[in-house]
Amino acid sequence: MAFPLPRPQAPQLPQHLIRTIDCQQGAVRAVRFNADGNYLLSCGSDKSLKLWSVSRGTLLKTYSGHGYEVLDADSSYDNSLICSCSSDKTVILWDVATGQVTRKLRGHAGKVNCVQFNEEATVMLSGSIDGTVRCWDTRSRRYEPIQVLDEARDSISSIKVAQHELLTGCVDGRVRRYDLRMGQLHVDFISSPITCVCFSQDGQCTLSSSLDSTVRLLDKSTGEMLGEYTGHKMKGYKLDCCLSNKDTHVLSCSEDGHVYCWDLVEGSLTLKLPVGKAVVQSLSFHPTETRLLTAMEGRVQVWEAEPEVIEEEGMAT
Amino acid sequence: MASDGDSEEDFVSYGTPLEPLEEDEPLKKPIPLHEQTVKDEKGRYKRFHGAFTGGFSAGYFNTVGSKEGWAPSTFVSSRQQKAEKPRSRPEDFMDEEDFSEHGIAPAQITTSQEFSSSRRDEAAEKARAVGAQAALIPGDTLLEEFIAPARSSVGVELLRQMGWREGQGVGPRVKRRARRQRAESGARVHSCVMPPAGSEDSEDDDDEEFAPENVTFAPKDVTPVDFTPRSGLQGLGYRGLNPGLALLGRGAAEHIDLFKPQSESRSQLFGERRSGSRRGGVAGQAFGVGALEDDDEDVYHRDSMSKYDTVLGGEEPGDGLYGWTAPQQYTQRTGRSRDASYLGKILEGFTLAQNPAKEKTVFPPPSLPRDYRPIHRFHPSAPSLSSLPGVSPALAEALRTSRGHMVKEEPQQGGRHQLDSGQRRALLGEDSLQGPTSVMELLRPEDRERLLNLRNASTKTPTSDSHSAVPAAGLRAGSTVAASAPPPSPSPSSSGSQQQEALAAWRGVQPSSQTFKPFEKNPSKQARYELYLSRLRQGDRDALEQSLDLGMTEWERSREREEFVRASILYRPSSSSLSSRFTRSKHLEDDDTVEVSQEEKGDVDDKEAAVRMKLFGKLTRETMEWHPDKLLCKRFNVPDPFPGSGLVGLPKVKRDKFSVFNFLTVTESREAAAPPKPPEPGKKSRWDVSEQKEEGRKGDPLSEMLSTARTQTSAPAALPAPTSSGDQTEVKSAEQPSSEKKEGDEEEEQEEEEDSRPPMDLFKAIFASSESSSSSEGESDKEEEDTTKDGGKMESQPQNLFNITSSTTSSIASSSQTAAAASSQAPARENEQERAEFGPKLPPPAAYRGASIGEEKHSKRSRERKHKSKKQHKHKKEKKKKKQKKHKHKGKQKKSKKEASDSSSEDTDVDEDEGGDGQVSTDELLKRLKSVRSHQSC
């Protein structure tokens, strides 16, 4: 009975291409898992937002109603709502089942870069190129935002919500964390324009990628740098970064057509995943499993740790 | 005095006191009948089952039983076992209510009647007797009385043992004379008790005759005052029909005593006089004389006031027995003499006390000296103490806490002219003034510090005398700074200035309850901190050293010292009426600067340096108060961190007016008001830079204004790599003909018109132009394919170059120059438009084409077609212009290119290359460059 526990397996990385979905919607600006990771949302530059099944790669629904390319989307925890934002300066709240526009929220003065639900999908937070984050109420019929966070001095490039905290990345080189519970705003200066910010799964760290081709892991409470990950190329494009599902690795898109994957603790490059020849624009990590979505141009790729042979054959035939 | 206090404490109060009745209180509504319910002790409603069918305590459905009914006991009797006769006790038929305290058989332990000291309820007895007389068979209660067991309390038993007999008074025996006096006085009746109706034939007269000299008598029993409440409606002193007198005639009364309601002795006890002449028949007050009555008696009772005492305690009866208790004085006076003459039987084992019980000695309070005034003055004696030679501050501290053992007598305050306003105020008990007590507090800390330093330098002369007051503003006269008693461990010089600052901030500030408590978790530390603050308020300069705990280690102390100083500066008092009216200027006078938002307090240069050194953390972190909206908190299920504050967002943040987007949102109002904004630095966005440069080239007044503003401020700012790359592509080639420029200007004008419209349109225009450029009227897809191949290559070169060169940020200028030279053919216009977006750009939608054209051709084509169809009807006029222009470009750039080649591919091609250039090595780039040159040359 007293056998020692087997040595924990080394965390696996999604390095096998399982599926390629051609989205047929222009360039895929963002790809996002839904809350449980069974579906994915692809934001196309042809003004459409598409919902796909990850396991089968089939198109489930197309949501059209935006006036310009869709830049970001997020699904609510119960999969009943989707919010998306677009270059047409609007944020749209969709009903997943019917595909109808539940609410179309105007108010931003420029294109809306990022959008995010809060945990209970009661608030949508959208960050725009006009330097504001607007908090939209999904519960009421008001068309004005609850609050406008206009502390940023440049375009908001990324926003994340975790429990009672908002994390915004801004082109002015600052990562701002709004703590609703404490009523505090923490500003971390990173100098280079931020392209993407993330919370770690445990909520203790923030990850931010910036245009100096560096991804930095900062301690949330003190702002000290815990890790720095370089090697990729991120100089001009707004590309995503993320953490793996168990916070073991840091992943980032790169302009050289790879996804770079570093060990979080050591900071060493563990995987350089060749996705294609163009820019890997967006990526999304499965919330629980070792599964990765990447978006390059018009395609979305699904990556997993183990190669699925049967699936591959099915695809081939 | 003390006994008074004791007696007050000795009161035992029972029950709940009535609520104090207030006069103005409105009358309470009477409780309606249906609400007058009865509940049992558990709060359940009790049902009234009828007065004779169980009252409130009947059982289940008006029966005595329970829900299960009444199980009859079975009677079994056999020869072997004879059934016992069930003997039921009365308790078997009682419920818990009967056993309760007020029931008929209380089951609790109470003082038995034997031990109860209550006097016999004579009034009740009398009433019973009266009732018995009124009953059919008169006198049956008397029989009961006879039969009733003799029951007497222990006290009575003891008295009996001592020789007392019923009907006698208690106490030493008295001589006859006293008794007589007493009897005389007995005629006088105190109120309430009706003098008996009988005539005054006193037996005393008879007794007197037989009084021998040496015979003593027991004192007459004292009649307790009967406080029976009046129950009837009759007036005071009314006595109704006396049935005893009415029915039993005189003769009967004399004949046999048995049936008389009151025995002789008892009537004596009650102080009644036996009536000598009694009439038969109904008699009494308010009863007239019957017709058969022979003697005409005075029917109407005449009460004379002479029968009543009119003066309280006026005439003293000879024996001094007032009422029923002998005053203490009396017994004291006579006690001694009586000892011997006390003839009462003394119980065995008891003797009369030889000495009376000792009196409690009460000490009078000390007499106050004549010149005593009830004023206490607190001497702020810390400096004077610490200034004593040879006394360490620690010792002085200890002494001070034990309140002035060693306090030297302060020189008497010379009079009211030598008091300062604060002291006078303290004497008068006024509240302290709110606000800074000196001008010093209104100064900025730096200035104050400077001033203080100046002053310290001037008054640095070592003065051993502590009373040579330092003439300083804000210093109280009482608290002089002791120069001769330096702190035992001088504070580190680094925190010296801070200490000064803290001192300046806190001096003279009145303590208020609202001061922040930074060390609340550690009470002793907080106490030390408060001590420190209080000394600071007094202007004590070595406050810090004195308020630290000497028991701590040096390290702890130094740490605490720093903490205290920091905390005192941080939480310095700010509530002052005067200072609230003035706000400190945030900057030196400089017209160019705008109000800086709270966020911008840190120096960006410092931060950049910190970032360069990778010193993230404190240097790069700023934390500020931020007020979320109430609704937002609610939606996030988070309690409002600042309940009650109406503020939302950052406190006191002023929005920068010169952000592009703020411009856009206020366009209408700006156009209306239209005062040209002074060139002021707005948001220094690295992304604005490109835009501003680009716009600066244009003739647009708005952009010109912006650009001038920006270039003034942000020219020296180093441009980061991505912008510079964007920048360079936008630099217009020098070779561009002026005609084209004009065209561009025209377009700009058009844009300007749009500018006056709401921001949406402007943005549409910006984005539309970029979109329209990507969508085009390319007719021949085939041509597009082959032209893009070489055309893309051609056009990709400058961008490739830039993407590499721009990685070195230092050589922006040179690279841009080379870029300008190289990108002579670059399609500037379109890119420009796209660059108008700020922030990191999005990768081009079709960047993969160059890499994998074969596979993706189809999809791309269809997509582009889609674009076209949508855009075409939208932006026709713009397109036309662009088309023209593009053609011109083409003509210039690629002479060899066919005229039919589609201009639409340009943009996508450029983007493609931009995206795909990541894999291109420098060697390849060089190769390409060469090829371009060869191309151009040929």
Short mmCIF file of N, CA and C in Angstrom, two decimals, chain B residues 436-559:
data_model
loop_
_atom_site.label_atom_id
_atom_site.label_comp_id
_atom_site.label_asym_id
_atom_site.label_seq_id
_atom_site.Cartn_x
_atom_site.Cartn_y
_atom_site.Cartn_z
N PRO B 436 -4.45 75.47 11.05
CA PRO B 436 -3.02 75.53 11.36
C PRO B 436 -2.77 76.65 12.35
N THR B 437 -1.90 76.37 13.26
CA THR B 437 -1.63 77.39 14.26
C THR B 437 -0.53 78.32 13.80
N SER B 438 0.12 77.96 12.78
CA SER B 438 1.16 78.87 12.33
C SER B 438 1.21 78.91 10.82
N VAL B 439 1.89 79.91 10.38
CA VAL B 439 2.04 80.07 8.95
C VAL B 439 2.83 78.91 8.36
N MET B 440 3.66 78.35 9.23
CA MET B 440 4.56 77.31 8.75
C MET B 440 3.82 76.15 8.11
N GLU B 441 2.63 75.90 8.65
CA GLU B 441 1.94 74.73 8.16
C GLU B 441 1.38 74.91 6.78
N LEU B 442 1.23 76.15 6.41
CA LEU B 442 0.70 76.38 5.09
C LEU B 442 1.76 76.27 4.02
N LEU B 443 2.99 76.25 4.48
CA LEU B 443 4.07 76.17 3.50
C LEU B 443 4.22 74.74 3.02
N ARG B 444 4.86 74.64 1.93
CA ARG B 444 5.15 73.29 1.45
C ARG B 444 6.24 72.70 2.33
N PRO B 445 6.21 71.38 2.43
CA PRO B 445 7.18 70.76 3.34
C PRO B 445 8.62 71.12 3.04
N GLU B 446 8.93 71.24 1.77
CA GLU B 446 10.32 71.56 1.44
C GLU B 446 10.70 72.94 1.97
N ASP B 447 9.74 73.85 1.72
CA ASP B 447 10.02 75.22 2.16
C ASP B 447 10.14 75.28 3.68
N ARG B 448 9.24 74.54 4.29
CA ARG B 448 9.24 74.55 5.74
C ARG B 448 10.56 74.00 6.25
N GLU B 449 10.95 72.95 5.61
CA GLU B 449 12.19 72.34 6.03
C GLU B 449 13.34 73.31 5.89
N ARG B 450 13.31 74.04 4.78
CA ARG B 450 14.37 74.99 4.54
C ARG B 450 14.37 76.04 5.63
N LEU B 451 13.19 76.52 5.91
CA LEU B 451 13.07 77.55 6.94
C LEU B 451 13.56 77.02 8.28
N LEU B 452 13.13 75.81 8.56
CA LEU B 452 13.53 75.24 9.84
C LEU B 452 15.03 75.09 9.92
N ASN B 453 15.58 74.66 8.83
CA ASN B 453 17.04 74.52 8.82
C ASN B 453 17.71 75.86 9.06
N LEU B 454 17.16 76.85 8.40
CA LEU B 454 17.71 78.19 8.60
C LEU B 454 17.63 78.57 10.07
N ARG B 455 16.47 78.33 10.61
CA ARG B 455 16.27 78.75 11.98
C ARG B 455 17.16 77.96 12.91
N ASN B 456 17.26 76.69 12.65
CA ASN B 456 18.09 75.87 13.51
C ASN B 456 19.54 76.34 13.46
N ALA B 457 19.94 76.71 12.29
CA ALA B 457 21.31 77.19 12.16
C ALA B 457 21.52 78.44 13.00
N SER B 458 20.51 79.27 13.01
CA SER B 458 20.67 80.53 13.74
C SER B 458 20.56 80.32 15.24
N THR B 459 19.78 79.38 15.64
CA THR B 459 19.57 79.19 17.07
C THR B 459 20.30 77.97 17.59
N LYS B 460 21.37 77.68 16.95
CA LYS B 460 22.06 76.46 17.34
C LYS B 460 22.90 76.66 18.59
N THR B 461 22.93 77.84 19.09
CA THR B 461 23.77 78.11 20.26
C THR B 461 23.34 77.22 21.40
N PRO B 462 24.26 76.50 21.91
CA PRO B 462 23.91 75.54 22.95
C PRO B 462 23.46 76.26 24.22
N THR B 463 22.26 76.05 24.61
CA THR B 463 21.75 76.68 25.81
C THR B 463 21.47 75.60 26.82
N SER B 464 22.14 75.69 27.92
CA SER B 464 21.95 74.68 28.94
C SER B 464 20.65 74.92 29.70
N ASP B 465 20.24 76.13 29.69
CA ASP B 465 19.03 76.43 30.43
C ASP B 465 17.81 76.03 29.59
N SER B 466 17.04 75.20 30.14
CA SER B 466 15.90 74.73 29.37
C SER B 466 14.83 75.80 29.26
N HIS B 467 14.90 76.76 30.14
CA HIS B 467 13.82 77.74 30.14
C HIS B 467 14.08 78.91 29.22
N SER B 468 15.22 78.90 28.62
CA SER B 468 15.43 79.93 27.61
C SER B 468 14.69 79.50 26.36
N ALA B 469 13.54 79.98 26.27
CA ALA B 469 12.65 79.49 25.22
C ALA B 469 13.14 79.88 23.85
N VAL B 470 12.96 79.00 22.96
CA VAL B 470 13.32 79.31 21.59
C VAL B 470 12.18 80.11 20.98
N PRO B 471 12.46 81.24 20.53
CA PRO B 471 11.38 82.05 19.97
C PRO B 471 11.02 81.57 18.57
N ALA B 472 10.21 80.62 18.54
CA ALA B 472 9.87 80.05 17.24
C ALA B 472 8.39 80.14 17.00
N ALA B 473 8.08 80.33 15.77
CA ALA B 473 6.67 80.39 15.43
C ALA B 473 6.05 79.01 15.62
N GLY B 474 4.94 79.02 16.18
CA GLY B 474 4.26 77.75 16.34
C GLY B 474 4.67 77.00 17.58
N LEU B 475 5.73 77.44 18.24
CA LEU B 475 6.13 76.74 19.44
C LEU B 475 5.31 77.26 20.60
N ARG B 476 4.87 76.38 21.39
CA ARG B 476 4.15 76.80 22.58
C ARG B 476 5.14 77.29 23.61
N ALA B 477 4.65 78.17 24.43
CA ALA B 477 5.54 78.70 25.44
C ALA B 477 5.90 77.62 26.46
N GLY B 478 4.96 76.75 26.70
CA GLY B 478 5.20 75.75 27.72
C GLY B 478 6.18 74.68 27.29
N SER B 479 6.20 74.43 26.06
CA SER B 479 7.04 73.33 25.62
C SER B 479 8.28 73.88 24.96
N THR B 480 9.26 74.00 25.71
CA THR B 480 10.50 74.52 25.16
C THR B 480 11.40 73.37 24.80
N VAL B 481 12.18 73.66 23.84
CA VAL B 481 13.04 72.59 23.35
C VAL B 481 14.30 72.54 24.20
N ALA B 482 14.55 71.39 24.64
CA ALA B 482 15.72 71.24 25.49
C ALA B 482 16.92 70.89 24.64
N ALA B 483 17.82 71.78 24.63
CA ALA B 483 19.01 71.53 23.82
C ALA B 483 20.05 70.76 24.63
N SER B 484 19.93 70.83 25.91
CA SER B 484 20.97 70.22 26.72
C SER B 484 20.78 68.72 26.87
N ALA B 485 19.63 68.25 26.55
CA ALA B 485 19.39 66.82 26.69
C ALA B 485 19.20 66.19 25.34
N PRO B 486 20.29 65.92 24.70
CA PRO B 486 20.16 65.29 23.38
C PRO B 486 19.70 63.85 23.54
N PRO B 487 19.09 63.32 22.53
CA PRO B 487 18.65 61.92 22.61
C PRO B 487 19.84 61.01 22.80
N PRO B 488 19.64 59.94 23.51
CA PRO B 488 20.76 59.04 23.80
C PRO B 488 21.36 58.45 22.54
N SER B 489 20.56 58.11 21.61
CA SER B 489 21.10 57.61 20.34
C SER B 489 20.61 58.54 19.25
N PRO B 490 21.48 59.33 18.76
CA PRO B 490 21.04 60.30 17.76
C PRO B 490 20.47 59.60 16.53
N SER B 491 19.42 60.13 16.07
CA SER B 491 18.76 59.50 14.94
C SER B 491 19.65 59.59 13.72
N PRO B 492 19.50 58.62 12.85
CA PRO B 492 20.35 58.64 11.66
C PRO B 492 20.06 59.89 10.83
N SER B 493 21.08 60.35 10.24
CA SER B 493 20.97 61.63 9.55
C SER B 493 20.06 61.53 8.34
N SER B 494 19.94 60.34 7.83
CA SER B 494 19.13 60.19 6.62
C SER B 494 17.69 60.54 6.91
N SER B 495 17.23 60.10 8.06
CA SER B 495 15.85 60.37 8.36
C SER B 495 15.68 61.68 9.12
N GLY B 496 16.79 62.37 9.29
CA GLY B 496 16.70 63.63 10.02
C GLY B 496 15.80 64.63 9.36
N SER B 497 15.96 64.76 8.08
CA SER B 497 15.13 65.74 7.39
C SER B 497 13.67 65.33 7.43
N GLN B 498 13.48 64.05 7.36
CA GLN B 498 12.09 63.58 7.42
C GLN B 498 11.50 63.88 8.78
N GLN B 499 12.32 63.69 9.77
CA GLN B 499 11.84 63.99 11.10
C GLN B 499 11.46 65.45 11.22
N GLN B 500 12.29 66.26 10.63
CA GLN B 500 11.99 67.68 10.65
C GLN B 500 10.66 67.94 9.99
N GLU B 501 10.47 67.27 8.91
CA GLU B 501 9.25 67.48 8.16
C GLU B 501 8.05 67.05 8.98
N ALA B 502 8.21 65.90 9.61
CA ALA B 502 7.11 65.42 10.43
C ALA B 502 6.82 66.39 11.56
N LEU B 503 7.91 66.89 12.13
CA LEU B 503 7.74 67.82 13.23
C LEU B 503 6.99 69.05 12.76
N ALA B 504 7.40 69.52 11.61
CA ALA B 504 6.75 70.73 11.10
C ALA B 504 5.30 70.48 10.77
N ALA B 505 5.04 69.27 10.33
CA ALA B 505 3.67 68.98 9.92
C ALA B 505 2.75 68.84 11.11
N TRP B 506 3.30 68.29 12.17
CA TRP B 506 2.41 67.94 13.27
C TRP B 506 2.38 68.98 14.36
N ARG B 507 3.31 69.86 14.35
CA ARG B 507 3.41 70.74 15.50
C ARG B 507 2.14 71.58 15.64
N GLY B 508 1.70 71.64 16.84
CA GLY B 508 0.58 72.52 17.14
C GLY B 508 -0.75 71.98 16.69
N VAL B 509 -0.75 70.85 16.11
CA VAL B 509 -2.02 70.30 15.66
C VAL B 509 -2.73 69.70 16.86
N GLN B 510 -3.97 70.04 16.96
CA GLN B 510 -4.71 69.50 18.08
C GLN B 510 -5.04 68.05 17.83
N PRO B 511 -4.95 67.28 18.87
CA PRO B 511 -5.28 65.86 18.67
C PRO B 511 -6.76 65.70 18.38
N SER B 512 -7.03 64.90 17.46
CA SER B 512 -8.42 64.63 17.16
C SER B 512 -8.62 63.12 17.11
N SER B 513 -9.83 62.75 17.22
CA SER B 513 -10.11 61.32 17.26
C SER B 513 -9.98 60.69 15.89
N GLN B 514 -9.88 61.53 14.90
CA GLN B 514 -9.93 60.97 13.56
C GLN B 514 -8.56 60.71 12.96
N THR B 515 -7.56 60.83 13.77
CA THR B 515 -6.25 60.58 13.19
C THR B 515 -6.15 59.11 12.80
N PHE B 516 -5.44 58.92 11.75
CA PHE B 516 -5.32 57.57 11.23
C PHE B 516 -4.44 56.74 12.14
N LYS B 517 -4.82 55.50 12.29
CA LYS B 517 -4.03 54.62 13.14
C LYS B 517 -3.33 53.59 12.27
N PRO B 518 -2.10 53.82 11.95
CA PRO B 518 -1.44 52.90 11.03
C PRO B 518 -1.04 51.59 11.69
N PHE B 519 -0.84 51.62 12.99
CA PHE B 519 -0.36 50.39 13.64
C PHE B 519 -1.45 49.81 14.52
N GLU B 520 -2.61 49.81 13.99
CA GLU B 520 -3.74 49.41 14.82
C GLU B 520 -3.62 47.96 15.27
N LYS B 521 -2.95 47.18 14.46
CA LYS B 521 -2.87 45.77 14.79
C LYS B 521 -1.99 45.54 16.01
N ASN B 522 -1.08 46.41 16.19
CA ASN B 522 -0.15 46.25 17.29
C ASN B 522 -0.42 47.37 18.29
N PRO B 523 -1.19 47.07 19.31
CA PRO B 523 -1.63 48.16 20.19
C PRO B 523 -0.49 48.88 20.88
N SER B 524 0.52 48.12 21.28
CA SER B 524 1.59 48.79 22.01
C SER B 524 2.36 49.71 21.06
N LYS B 525 2.50 49.23 19.84
CA LYS B 525 3.20 50.07 18.86
C LYS B 525 2.38 51.30 18.55
N GLN B 526 1.08 51.08 18.43
CA GLN B 526 0.22 52.22 18.15
C GLN B 526 0.29 53.22 19.30
N ALA B 527 0.36 52.69 20.51
CA ALA B 527 0.45 53.58 21.66
C ALA B 527 1.73 54.39 21.59
N ARG B 528 2.81 53.71 21.23
CA ARG B 528 4.07 54.44 21.11
C ARG B 528 3.98 55.49 20.00
N TYR B 529 3.31 55.09 18.95
CA TYR B 529 3.18 56.03 17.84
C TYR B 529 2.37 57.25 18.25
N GLU B 530 1.33 56.99 19.01
CA GLU B 530 0.52 58.11 19.43
C GLU B 530 1.28 59.01 20.40
N LEU B 531 2.07 58.36 21.21
CA LEU B 531 2.90 59.16 22.10
C LEU B 531 3.82 60.06 21.29
N TYR B 532 4.34 59.44 20.28
CA TYR B 532 5.24 60.19 19.40
C TYR B 532 4.50 61.36 18.77
N LEU B 533 3.31 61.10 18.32
CA LEU B 533 2.53 62.16 17.69
C LEU B 533 2.22 63.26 18.67
N SER B 534 1.86 62.85 19.87
CA SER B 534 1.50 63.88 20.85
C SER B 534 2.70 64.76 21.16
N ARG B 535 3.86 64.15 21.15
CA ARG B 535 5.06 64.97 21.37
C ARG B 535 5.35 65.85 20.17
N LEU B 536 5.05 65.29 19.05
CA LEU B 536 5.25 66.12 17.86
C LEU B 536 4.35 67.33 17.93
N ARG B 537 3.16 67.10 18.39
CA ARG B 537 2.23 68.22 18.49
C ARG B 537 2.74 69.26 19.45
N GLN B 538 3.40 68.79 20.46
CA GLN B 538 3.95 69.74 21.40
C GLN B 538 5.20 70.40 20.86
N GLY B 539 5.62 69.96 19.77
CA GLY B 539 6.81 70.55 19.18
C GLY B 539 8.08 69.97 19.75
N ASP B 540 7.98 68.81 20.30
CA ASP B 540 9.16 68.20 20.89
C ASP B 540 10.04 67.66 19.79
N ARG B 541 11.27 68.03 19.85
CA ARG B 541 12.10 67.67 18.72
C ARG B 541 12.66 66.25 18.84
N ASP B 542 12.93 65.86 20.03
CA ASP B 542 13.38 64.48 20.15
C ASP B 542 12.22 63.58 20.57
N ALA B 543 11.10 63.89 19.98
CA ALA B 543 9.91 63.11 20.29
C ALA B 543 10.10 61.65 19.93
N LEU B 544 10.76 61.47 18.85
CA LEU B 544 10.89 60.11 18.33
C LEU B 544 11.65 59.25 19.31
N GLU B 545 12.76 59.79 19.78
CA GLU B 545 13.60 58.98 20.65
C GLU B 545 12.89 58.67 21.95
N GLN B 546 12.14 59.62 22.41
CA GLN B 546 11.51 59.41 23.71
C GLN B 546 10.36 58.44 23.64
N SER B 547 9.74 58.40 22.49
CA SER B 547 8.55 57.56 22.44
C SER B 547 8.86 56.13 22.06
N LEU B 548 10.10 55.86 21.81
CA LEU B 548 10.44 54.48 21.46
C LEU B 548 10.63 53.66 22.72
N ASP B 549 10.40 52.40 22.56
CA ASP B 549 10.51 51.51 23.70
C ASP B 549 11.97 51.20 23.92
N LEU B 550 12.43 51.46 25.14
CA LEU B 550 13.85 51.25 25.41
C LEU B 550 14.17 49.76 25.55
N GLY B 551 13.16 48.99 25.75
CA GLY B 551 13.39 47.55 25.93
C GLY B 551 13.69 46.83 24.63
N MET B 552 13.55 47.53 23.57
CA MET B 552 13.72 46.84 22.29
C MET B 552 15.17 46.89 21.86
N THR B 553 15.45 46.05 20.90
CA THR B 553 16.83 46.03 20.41
C THR B 553 17.06 47.25 19.53
N GLU B 554 18.30 47.49 19.30
CA GLU B 554 18.66 48.67 18.52
C GLU B 554 18.07 48.58 17.12
N TRP B 555 18.12 47.37 16.59
CA TRP B 555 17.62 47.20 15.22
C TRP B 555 16.13 47.47 15.16
N GLU B 556 15.43 46.92 16.11
CA GLU B 556 13.98 47.13 16.14
C GLU B 556 13.66 48.60 16.29
N ARG B 557 14.45 49.21 17.14
CA ARG B 557 14.17 50.61 17.39
C ARG B 557 14.40 51.46 16.15
N SER B 558 15.48 51.14 15.48
CA SER B 558 15.76 51.95 14.29
C SER B 558 14.69 51.73 13.23
N ARG B 559 14.21 50.51 13.20
CA ARG B 559 13.17 50.25 12.20
C ARG B 559 11.91 50.99 12.57
#
